mmCIF file of C-alpha atoms in Angstrom:
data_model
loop_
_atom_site.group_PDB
_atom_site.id
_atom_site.type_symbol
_atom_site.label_atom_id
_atom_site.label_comp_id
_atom_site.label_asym_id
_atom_site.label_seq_id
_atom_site.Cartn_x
_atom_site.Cartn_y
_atom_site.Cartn_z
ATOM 1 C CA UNK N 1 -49.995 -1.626 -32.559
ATOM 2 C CA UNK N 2 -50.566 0.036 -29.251
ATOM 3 C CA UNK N 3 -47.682 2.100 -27.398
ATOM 4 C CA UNK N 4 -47.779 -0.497 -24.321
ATOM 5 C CA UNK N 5 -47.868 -3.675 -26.524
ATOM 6 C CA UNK N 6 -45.283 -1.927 -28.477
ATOM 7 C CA UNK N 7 -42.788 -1.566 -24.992
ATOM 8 C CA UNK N 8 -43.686 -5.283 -24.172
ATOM 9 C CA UNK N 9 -42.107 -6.602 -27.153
ATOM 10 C CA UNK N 10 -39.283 -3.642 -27.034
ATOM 11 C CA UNK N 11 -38.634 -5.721 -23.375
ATOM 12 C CA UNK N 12 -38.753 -9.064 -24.668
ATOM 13 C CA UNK N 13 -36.648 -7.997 -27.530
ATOM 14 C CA UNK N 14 -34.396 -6.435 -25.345
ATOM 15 C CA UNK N 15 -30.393 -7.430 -25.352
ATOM 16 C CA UNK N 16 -28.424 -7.873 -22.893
ATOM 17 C CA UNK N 17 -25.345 -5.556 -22.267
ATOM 18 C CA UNK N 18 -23.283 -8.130 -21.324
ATOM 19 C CA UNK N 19 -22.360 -10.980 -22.717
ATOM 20 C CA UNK N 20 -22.960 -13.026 -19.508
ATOM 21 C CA UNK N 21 -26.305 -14.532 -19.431
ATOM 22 C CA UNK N 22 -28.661 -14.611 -16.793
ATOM 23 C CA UNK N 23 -27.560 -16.932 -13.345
ATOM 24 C CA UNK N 24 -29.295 -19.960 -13.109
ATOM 25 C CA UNK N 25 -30.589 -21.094 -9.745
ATOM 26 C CA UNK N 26 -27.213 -23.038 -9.088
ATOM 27 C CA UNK N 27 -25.214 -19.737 -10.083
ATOM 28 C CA UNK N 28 -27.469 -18.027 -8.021
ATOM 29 C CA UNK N 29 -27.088 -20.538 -4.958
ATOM 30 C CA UNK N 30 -22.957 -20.107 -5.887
ATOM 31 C CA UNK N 31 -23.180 -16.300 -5.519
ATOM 32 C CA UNK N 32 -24.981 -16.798 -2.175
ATOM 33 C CA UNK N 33 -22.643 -18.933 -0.493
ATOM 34 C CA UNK N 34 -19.285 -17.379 -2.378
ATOM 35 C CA UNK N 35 -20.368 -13.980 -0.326
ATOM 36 C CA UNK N 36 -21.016 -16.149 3.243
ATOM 37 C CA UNK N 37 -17.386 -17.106 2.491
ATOM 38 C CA UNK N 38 -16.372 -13.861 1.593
ATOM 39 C CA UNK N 39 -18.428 -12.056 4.736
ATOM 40 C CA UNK N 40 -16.946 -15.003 7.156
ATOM 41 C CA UNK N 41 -13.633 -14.548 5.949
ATOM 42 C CA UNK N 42 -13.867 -10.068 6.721
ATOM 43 C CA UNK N 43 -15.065 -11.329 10.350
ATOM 44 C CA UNK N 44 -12.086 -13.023 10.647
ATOM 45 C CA UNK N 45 -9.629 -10.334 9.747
ATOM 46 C CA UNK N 46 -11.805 -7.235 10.787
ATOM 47 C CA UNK N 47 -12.765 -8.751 14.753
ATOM 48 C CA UNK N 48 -8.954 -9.107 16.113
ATOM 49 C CA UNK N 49 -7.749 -5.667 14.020
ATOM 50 C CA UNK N 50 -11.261 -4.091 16.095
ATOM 51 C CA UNK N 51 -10.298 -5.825 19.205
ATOM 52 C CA UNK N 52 -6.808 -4.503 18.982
ATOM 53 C CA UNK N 53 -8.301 -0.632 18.472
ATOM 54 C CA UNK N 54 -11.118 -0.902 21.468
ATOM 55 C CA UNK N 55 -8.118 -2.461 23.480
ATOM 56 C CA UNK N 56 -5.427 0.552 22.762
ATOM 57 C CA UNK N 57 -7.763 2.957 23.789
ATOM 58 C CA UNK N 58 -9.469 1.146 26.601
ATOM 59 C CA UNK N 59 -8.697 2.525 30.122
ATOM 60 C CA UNK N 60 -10.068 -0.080 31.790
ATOM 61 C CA UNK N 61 -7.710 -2.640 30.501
ATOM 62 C CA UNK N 62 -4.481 -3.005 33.030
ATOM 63 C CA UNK N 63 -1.386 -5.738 31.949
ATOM 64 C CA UNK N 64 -3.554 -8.080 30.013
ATOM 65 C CA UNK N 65 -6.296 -7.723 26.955
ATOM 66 C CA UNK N 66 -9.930 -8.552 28.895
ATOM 67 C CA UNK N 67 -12.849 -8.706 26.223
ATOM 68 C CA UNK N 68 -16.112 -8.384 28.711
ATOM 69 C CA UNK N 69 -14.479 -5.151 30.180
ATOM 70 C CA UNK N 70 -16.578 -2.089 29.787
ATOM 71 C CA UNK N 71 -14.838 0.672 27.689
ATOM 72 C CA UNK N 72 -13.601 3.909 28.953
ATOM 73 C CA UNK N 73 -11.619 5.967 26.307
ATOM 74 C CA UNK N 74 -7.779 6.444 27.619
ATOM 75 C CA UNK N 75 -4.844 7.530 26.452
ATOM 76 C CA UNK N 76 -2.512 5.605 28.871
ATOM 77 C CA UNK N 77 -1.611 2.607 27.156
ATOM 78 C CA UNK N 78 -0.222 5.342 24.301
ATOM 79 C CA UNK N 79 1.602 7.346 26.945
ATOM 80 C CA UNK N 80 3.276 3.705 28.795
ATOM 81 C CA UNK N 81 4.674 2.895 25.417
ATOM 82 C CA UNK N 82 6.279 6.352 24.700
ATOM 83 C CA UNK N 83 7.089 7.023 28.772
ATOM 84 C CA UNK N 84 7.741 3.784 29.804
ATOM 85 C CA UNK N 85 9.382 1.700 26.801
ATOM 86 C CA UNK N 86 11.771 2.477 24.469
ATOM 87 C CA UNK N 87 9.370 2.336 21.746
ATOM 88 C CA UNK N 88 10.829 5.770 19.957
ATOM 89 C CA UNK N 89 14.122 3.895 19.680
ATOM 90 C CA UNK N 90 12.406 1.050 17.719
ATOM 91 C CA UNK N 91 10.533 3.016 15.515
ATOM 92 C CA UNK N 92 13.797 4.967 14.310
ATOM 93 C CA UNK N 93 15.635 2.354 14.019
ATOM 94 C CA UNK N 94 12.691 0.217 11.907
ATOM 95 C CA UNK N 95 12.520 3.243 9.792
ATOM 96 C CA UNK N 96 16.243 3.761 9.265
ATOM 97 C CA UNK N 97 16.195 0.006 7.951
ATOM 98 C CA UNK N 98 13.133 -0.120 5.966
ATOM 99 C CA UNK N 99 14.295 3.350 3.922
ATOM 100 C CA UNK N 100 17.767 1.763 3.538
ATOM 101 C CA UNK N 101 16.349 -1.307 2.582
ATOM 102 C CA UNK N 102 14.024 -0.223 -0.430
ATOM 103 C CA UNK N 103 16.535 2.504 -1.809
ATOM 104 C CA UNK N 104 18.885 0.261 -2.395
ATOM 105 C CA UNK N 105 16.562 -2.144 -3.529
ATOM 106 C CA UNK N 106 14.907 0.032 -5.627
ATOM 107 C CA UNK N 107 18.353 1.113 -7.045
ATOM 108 C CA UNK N 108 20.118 -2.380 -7.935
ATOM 109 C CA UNK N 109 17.072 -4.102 -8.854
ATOM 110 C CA UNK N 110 16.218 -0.861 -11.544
ATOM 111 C CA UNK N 111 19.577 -1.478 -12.894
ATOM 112 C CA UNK N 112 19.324 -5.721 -12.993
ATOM 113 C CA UNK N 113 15.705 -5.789 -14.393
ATOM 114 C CA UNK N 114 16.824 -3.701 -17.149
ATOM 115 C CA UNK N 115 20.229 -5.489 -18.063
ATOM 116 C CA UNK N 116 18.396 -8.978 -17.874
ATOM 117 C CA UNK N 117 15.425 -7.524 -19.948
ATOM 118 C CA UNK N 118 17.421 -5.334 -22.345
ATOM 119 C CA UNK N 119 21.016 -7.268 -22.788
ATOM 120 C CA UNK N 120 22.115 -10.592 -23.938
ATOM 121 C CA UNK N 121 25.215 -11.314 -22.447
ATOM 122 C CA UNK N 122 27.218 -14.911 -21.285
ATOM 123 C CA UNK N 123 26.376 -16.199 -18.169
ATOM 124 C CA UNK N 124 22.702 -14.956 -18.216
ATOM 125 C CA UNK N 125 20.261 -17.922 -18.586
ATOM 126 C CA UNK N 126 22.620 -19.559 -15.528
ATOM 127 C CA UNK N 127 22.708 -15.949 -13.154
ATOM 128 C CA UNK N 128 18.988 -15.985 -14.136
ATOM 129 C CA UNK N 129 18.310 -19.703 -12.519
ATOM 130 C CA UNK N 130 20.341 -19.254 -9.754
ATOM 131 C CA UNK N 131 18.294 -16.244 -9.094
ATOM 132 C CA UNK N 132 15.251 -18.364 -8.898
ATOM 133 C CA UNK N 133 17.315 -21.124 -6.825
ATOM 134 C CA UNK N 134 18.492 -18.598 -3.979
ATOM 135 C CA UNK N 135 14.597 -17.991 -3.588
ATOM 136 C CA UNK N 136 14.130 -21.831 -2.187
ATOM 137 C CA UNK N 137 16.734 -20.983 0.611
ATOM 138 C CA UNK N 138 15.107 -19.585 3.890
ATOM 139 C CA UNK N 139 16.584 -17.312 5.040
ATOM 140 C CA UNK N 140 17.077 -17.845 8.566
ATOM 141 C CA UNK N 141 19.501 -21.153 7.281
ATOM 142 C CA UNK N 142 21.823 -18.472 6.959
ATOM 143 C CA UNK N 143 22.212 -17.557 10.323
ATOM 144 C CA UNK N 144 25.759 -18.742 10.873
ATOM 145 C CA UNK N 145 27.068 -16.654 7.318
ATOM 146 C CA UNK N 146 25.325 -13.812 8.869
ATOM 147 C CA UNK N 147 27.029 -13.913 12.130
ATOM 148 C CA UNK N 148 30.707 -14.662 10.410
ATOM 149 C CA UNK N 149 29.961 -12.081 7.797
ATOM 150 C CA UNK N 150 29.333 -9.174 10.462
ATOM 151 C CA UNK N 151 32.317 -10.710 12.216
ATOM 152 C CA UNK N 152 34.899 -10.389 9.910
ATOM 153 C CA UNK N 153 33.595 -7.040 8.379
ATOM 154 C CA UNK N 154 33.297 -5.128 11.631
ATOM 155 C CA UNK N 155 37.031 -6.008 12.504
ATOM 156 C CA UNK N 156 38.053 -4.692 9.348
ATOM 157 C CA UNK N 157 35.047 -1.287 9.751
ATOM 158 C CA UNK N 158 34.113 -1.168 13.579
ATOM 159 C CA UNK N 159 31.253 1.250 12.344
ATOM 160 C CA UNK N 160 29.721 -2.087 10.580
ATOM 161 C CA UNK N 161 26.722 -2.194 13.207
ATOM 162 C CA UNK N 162 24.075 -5.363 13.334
ATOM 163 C CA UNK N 163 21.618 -2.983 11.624
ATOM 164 C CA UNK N 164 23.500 -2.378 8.992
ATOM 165 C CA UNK N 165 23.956 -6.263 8.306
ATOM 166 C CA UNK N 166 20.470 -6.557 8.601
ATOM 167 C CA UNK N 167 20.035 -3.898 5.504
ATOM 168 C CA UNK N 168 22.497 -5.795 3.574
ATOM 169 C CA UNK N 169 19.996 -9.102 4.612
ATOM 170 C CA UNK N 170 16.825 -7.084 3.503
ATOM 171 C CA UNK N 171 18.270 -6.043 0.824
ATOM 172 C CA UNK N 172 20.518 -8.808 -0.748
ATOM 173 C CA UNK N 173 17.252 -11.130 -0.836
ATOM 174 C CA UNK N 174 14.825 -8.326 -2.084
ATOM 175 C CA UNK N 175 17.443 -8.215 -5.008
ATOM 176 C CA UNK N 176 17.754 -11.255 -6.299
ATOM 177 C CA UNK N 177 13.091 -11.696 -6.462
ATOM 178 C CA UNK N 178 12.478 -7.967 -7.600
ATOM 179 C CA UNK N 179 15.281 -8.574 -10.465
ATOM 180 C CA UNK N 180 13.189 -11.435 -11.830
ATOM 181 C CA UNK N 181 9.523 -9.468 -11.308
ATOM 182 C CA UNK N 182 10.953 -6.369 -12.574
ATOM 183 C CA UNK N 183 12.710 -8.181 -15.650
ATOM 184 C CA UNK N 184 9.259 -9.341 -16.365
ATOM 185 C CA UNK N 185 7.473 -6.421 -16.587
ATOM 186 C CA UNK N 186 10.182 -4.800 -18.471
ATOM 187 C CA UNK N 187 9.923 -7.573 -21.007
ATOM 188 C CA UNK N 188 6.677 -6.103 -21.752
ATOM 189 C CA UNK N 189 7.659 -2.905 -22.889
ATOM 190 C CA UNK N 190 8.272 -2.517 -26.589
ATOM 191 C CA UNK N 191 11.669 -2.334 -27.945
ATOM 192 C CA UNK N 192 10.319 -0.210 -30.767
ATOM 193 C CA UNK N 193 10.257 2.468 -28.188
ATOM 194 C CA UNK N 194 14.214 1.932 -27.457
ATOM 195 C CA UNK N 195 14.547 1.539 -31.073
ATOM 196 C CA UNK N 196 13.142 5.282 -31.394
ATOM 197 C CA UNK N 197 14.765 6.573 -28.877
ATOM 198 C CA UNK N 198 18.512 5.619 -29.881
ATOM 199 C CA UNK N 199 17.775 6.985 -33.489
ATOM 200 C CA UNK N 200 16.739 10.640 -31.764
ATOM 201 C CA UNK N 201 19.993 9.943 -29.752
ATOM 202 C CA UNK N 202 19.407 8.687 -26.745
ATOM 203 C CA UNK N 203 22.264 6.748 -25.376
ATOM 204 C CA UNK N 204 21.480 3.379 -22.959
ATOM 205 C CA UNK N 205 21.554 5.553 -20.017
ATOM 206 C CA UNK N 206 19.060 8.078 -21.319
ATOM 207 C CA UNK N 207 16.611 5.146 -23.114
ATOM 208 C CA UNK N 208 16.878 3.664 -19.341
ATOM 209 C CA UNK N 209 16.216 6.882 -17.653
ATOM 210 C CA UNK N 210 13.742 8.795 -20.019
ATOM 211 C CA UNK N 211 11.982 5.578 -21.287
ATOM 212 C CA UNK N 212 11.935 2.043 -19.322
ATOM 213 C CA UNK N 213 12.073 3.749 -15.656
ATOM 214 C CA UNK N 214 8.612 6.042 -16.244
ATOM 215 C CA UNK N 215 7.159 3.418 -18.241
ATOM 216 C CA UNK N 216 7.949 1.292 -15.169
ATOM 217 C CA UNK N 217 7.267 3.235 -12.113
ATOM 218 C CA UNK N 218 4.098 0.984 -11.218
ATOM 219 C CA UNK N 219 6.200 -2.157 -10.565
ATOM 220 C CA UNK N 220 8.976 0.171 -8.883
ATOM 221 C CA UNK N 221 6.219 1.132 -6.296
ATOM 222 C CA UNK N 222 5.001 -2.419 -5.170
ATOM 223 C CA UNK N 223 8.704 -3.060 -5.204
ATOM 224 C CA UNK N 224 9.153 -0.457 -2.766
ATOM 225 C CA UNK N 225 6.245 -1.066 -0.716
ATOM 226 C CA UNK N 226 7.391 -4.628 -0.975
ATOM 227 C CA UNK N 227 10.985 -3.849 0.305
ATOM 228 C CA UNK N 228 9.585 -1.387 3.530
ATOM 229 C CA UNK N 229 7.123 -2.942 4.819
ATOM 230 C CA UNK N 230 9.803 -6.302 5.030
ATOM 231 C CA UNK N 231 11.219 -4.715 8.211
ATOM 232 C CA UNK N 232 7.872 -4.085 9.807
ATOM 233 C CA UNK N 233 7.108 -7.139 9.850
ATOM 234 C CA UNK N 234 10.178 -9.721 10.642
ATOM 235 C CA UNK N 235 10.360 -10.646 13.787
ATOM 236 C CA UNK N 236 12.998 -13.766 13.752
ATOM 237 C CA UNK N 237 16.264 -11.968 12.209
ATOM 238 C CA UNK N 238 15.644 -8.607 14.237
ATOM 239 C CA UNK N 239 15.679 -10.874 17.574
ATOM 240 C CA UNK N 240 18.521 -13.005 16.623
ATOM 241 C CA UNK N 241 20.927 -10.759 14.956
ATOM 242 C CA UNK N 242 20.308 -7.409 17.561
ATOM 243 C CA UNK N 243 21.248 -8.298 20.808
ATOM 244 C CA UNK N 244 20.638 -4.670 22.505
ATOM 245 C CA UNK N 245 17.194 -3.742 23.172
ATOM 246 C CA UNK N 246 17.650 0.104 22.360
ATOM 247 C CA UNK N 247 18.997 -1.318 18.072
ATOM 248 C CA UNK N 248 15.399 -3.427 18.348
ATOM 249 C CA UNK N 249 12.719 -3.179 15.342
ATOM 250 C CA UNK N 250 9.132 -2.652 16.047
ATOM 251 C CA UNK N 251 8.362 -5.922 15.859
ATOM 252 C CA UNK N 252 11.265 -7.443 18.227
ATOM 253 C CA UNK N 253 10.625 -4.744 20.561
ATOM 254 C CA UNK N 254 6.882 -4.448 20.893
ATOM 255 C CA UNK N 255 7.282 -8.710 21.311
ATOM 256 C CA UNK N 256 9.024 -7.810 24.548
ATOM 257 C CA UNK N 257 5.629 -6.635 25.779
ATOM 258 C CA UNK N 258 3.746 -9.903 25.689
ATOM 259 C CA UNK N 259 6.603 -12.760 25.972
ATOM 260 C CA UNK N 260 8.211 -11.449 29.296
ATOM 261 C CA UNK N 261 6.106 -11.306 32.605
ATOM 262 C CA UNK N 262 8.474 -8.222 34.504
ATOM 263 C CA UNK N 263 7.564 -6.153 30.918
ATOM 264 C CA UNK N 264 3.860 -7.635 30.274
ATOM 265 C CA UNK N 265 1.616 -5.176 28.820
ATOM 266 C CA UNK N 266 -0.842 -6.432 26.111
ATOM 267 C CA UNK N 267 -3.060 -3.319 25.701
ATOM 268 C CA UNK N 268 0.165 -1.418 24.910
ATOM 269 C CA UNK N 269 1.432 -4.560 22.851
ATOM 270 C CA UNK N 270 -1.854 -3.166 20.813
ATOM 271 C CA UNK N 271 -1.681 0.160 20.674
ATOM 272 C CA UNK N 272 2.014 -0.137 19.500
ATOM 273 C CA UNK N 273 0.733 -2.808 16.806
ATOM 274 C CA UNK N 274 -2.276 0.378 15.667
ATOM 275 C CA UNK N 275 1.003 2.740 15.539
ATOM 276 C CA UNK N 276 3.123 0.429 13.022
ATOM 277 C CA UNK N 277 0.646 0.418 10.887
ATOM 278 C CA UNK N 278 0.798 3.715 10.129
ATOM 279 C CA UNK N 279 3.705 4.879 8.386
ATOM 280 C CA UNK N 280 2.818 1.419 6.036
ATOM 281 C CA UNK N 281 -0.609 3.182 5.308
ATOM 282 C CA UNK N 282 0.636 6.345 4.836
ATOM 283 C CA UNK N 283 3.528 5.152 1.784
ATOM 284 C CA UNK N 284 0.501 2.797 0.478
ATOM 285 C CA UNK N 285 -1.334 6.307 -0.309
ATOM 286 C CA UNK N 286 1.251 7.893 -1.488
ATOM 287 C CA UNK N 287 2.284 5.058 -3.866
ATOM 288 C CA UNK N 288 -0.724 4.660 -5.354
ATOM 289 C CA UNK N 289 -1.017 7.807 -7.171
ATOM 290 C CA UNK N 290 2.208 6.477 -9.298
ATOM 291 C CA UNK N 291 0.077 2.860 -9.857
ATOM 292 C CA UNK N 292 -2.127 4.616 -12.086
ATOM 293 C CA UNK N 293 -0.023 7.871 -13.017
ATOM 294 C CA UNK N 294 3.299 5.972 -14.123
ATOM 295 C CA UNK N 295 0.840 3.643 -16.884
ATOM 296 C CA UNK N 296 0.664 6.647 -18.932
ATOM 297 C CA UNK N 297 4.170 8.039 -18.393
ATOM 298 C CA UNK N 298 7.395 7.496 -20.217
ATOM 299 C CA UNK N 299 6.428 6.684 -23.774
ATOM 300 C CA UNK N 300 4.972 9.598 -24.668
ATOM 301 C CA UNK N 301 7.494 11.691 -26.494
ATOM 302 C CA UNK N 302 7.658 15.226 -25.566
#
């Protein structure tokens, strides 16, 4: 047999690598159309995100966003918003909550998800459902609690500001659906490695601290992501609960910008909205080294 006749049949021979077989012309007609969508649907989220760039750095824009005006690069929709707003104010004070908000997060719900995973104690199948319950309740239908709550603790501790209630908001409902996530994920961690632990020693503090939280540090993350990015991005609490405009969040304060005529600025409405994003950006980078290093950390005894 020749060399070339001896390829051929090599080819037809030749098995696949995957178990998938070839797409039919319907698959292939699927594929087509399931990328349209797909291509549509990045034109929809990519146009307004470029419109809102072109527009923060447009100096030909003046107190409203105009799409057929030419582009001249400019700087002075940045320098309204730090000269002529009190835009620092909101960004410390977003920051101040968000931190707040996911370290204590981050610090009950590592304690909970462990206890609920770990423990079998009364009362836990019925705190575990009412868990899952408080989730149904918006949380704006709590309004009214909020503003008696912040009443009657500020007369007892005048230094209990709105902000601070607003942590306790962020934080008390990031509690109760990061317990149930975390408690999840912790279920999936072998009790074998608790079982070695506590015969080399370890007491429930040290299998919790050397073993589970390591092991775990990839759900901590999107928990923490999860609990600062919350603040960013509420707009209804932040406007009803802080009544000055210097204890405003990002997103109540930059919404001053396009809702009032005397303060109506759109292009700076934009380039504060390219600003928020990012700090979020930034902790999303930093985060996910630990979704990929905290897999391999933790049960690996040293």
């Amino acid at each position: 047999m020749k060399k070339s006749d001896k390829k051929k049949s090599d080819k037809k021979n030749k098995l696949y690598l995957s178990d998938k077989q070839p797409l039919s012309t319907v698959g292939k007609l699927m594929l087509f159309l399931s990328y349209i969508v797909l291509f549509a649907w990045a034109l929809i989220i990519l146009l307004p995100l470029a419109d809102m760039v072109v527009s923060a750095f447009n100096g030909r824009q003046e107190q409203y966003i105009m799409l057929n005006d030419n582009f001249q690069f400019s700087l002075k929709h940045f320098d309204y918003l730090f000269n002529e707003t009190l835009y620092l104010s909101w960004v410390k004070n977003t920051l101040f909550i968000a931190i707040m908000t996911a370290v204590i997060t981050l610090i009950i719900v590592s304690f909970t998800g462990f206890a609920y995973s770990r423990y079998r104690f009364k009362g836990r199948k019925a705190s575990l459902m009412a868990i899952m319950l408080i989730q149904t309740i918006p949380t704006f239908a709590g309004i009214t609690a909020y503003f008696t709550m912040h009443s009657v603790i500020s007369s007892i501790a005048p230094f209990f500001t709105r902000q601070m209630m607003l942590i306790l908001i962020y934080a008390g409902g990031g509690i109760a659906s990061n317990t149930f996530i975390l408690k999840g994920y912790i279920d999936s961690i072998s009790t074998e490695l608790d079982d070695a632990a506590r015969i080399d020693g370890c007491s429930s503090m040290q299998v919790y601290r050397l073993i589970i939280m390591p092991i775990a540090k990839p759900m901590l993350a999107i928990i923490a992501l999860w609990s600062f990015i919350g603040p960013f991005m509420d707009y209804l609490l932040p406007r009803v609960l802080l009544t000055n405009p210097e204890s405003y969040t990002l997103a109540a304060g930059l919404f001053t910008l396009i809702n009032d005529f005397r303060t109506m600025n759109q292009p700076a409405f934009a380039a504060g909205g390219l600003l928020t994003a990012i700090p979020i950006v930034a902790l999303f980078i930093v985060l996910q080294k630990q979704l990929v290093s905290g897999l391999s950390q933790g049960s690996v005894k040293g």
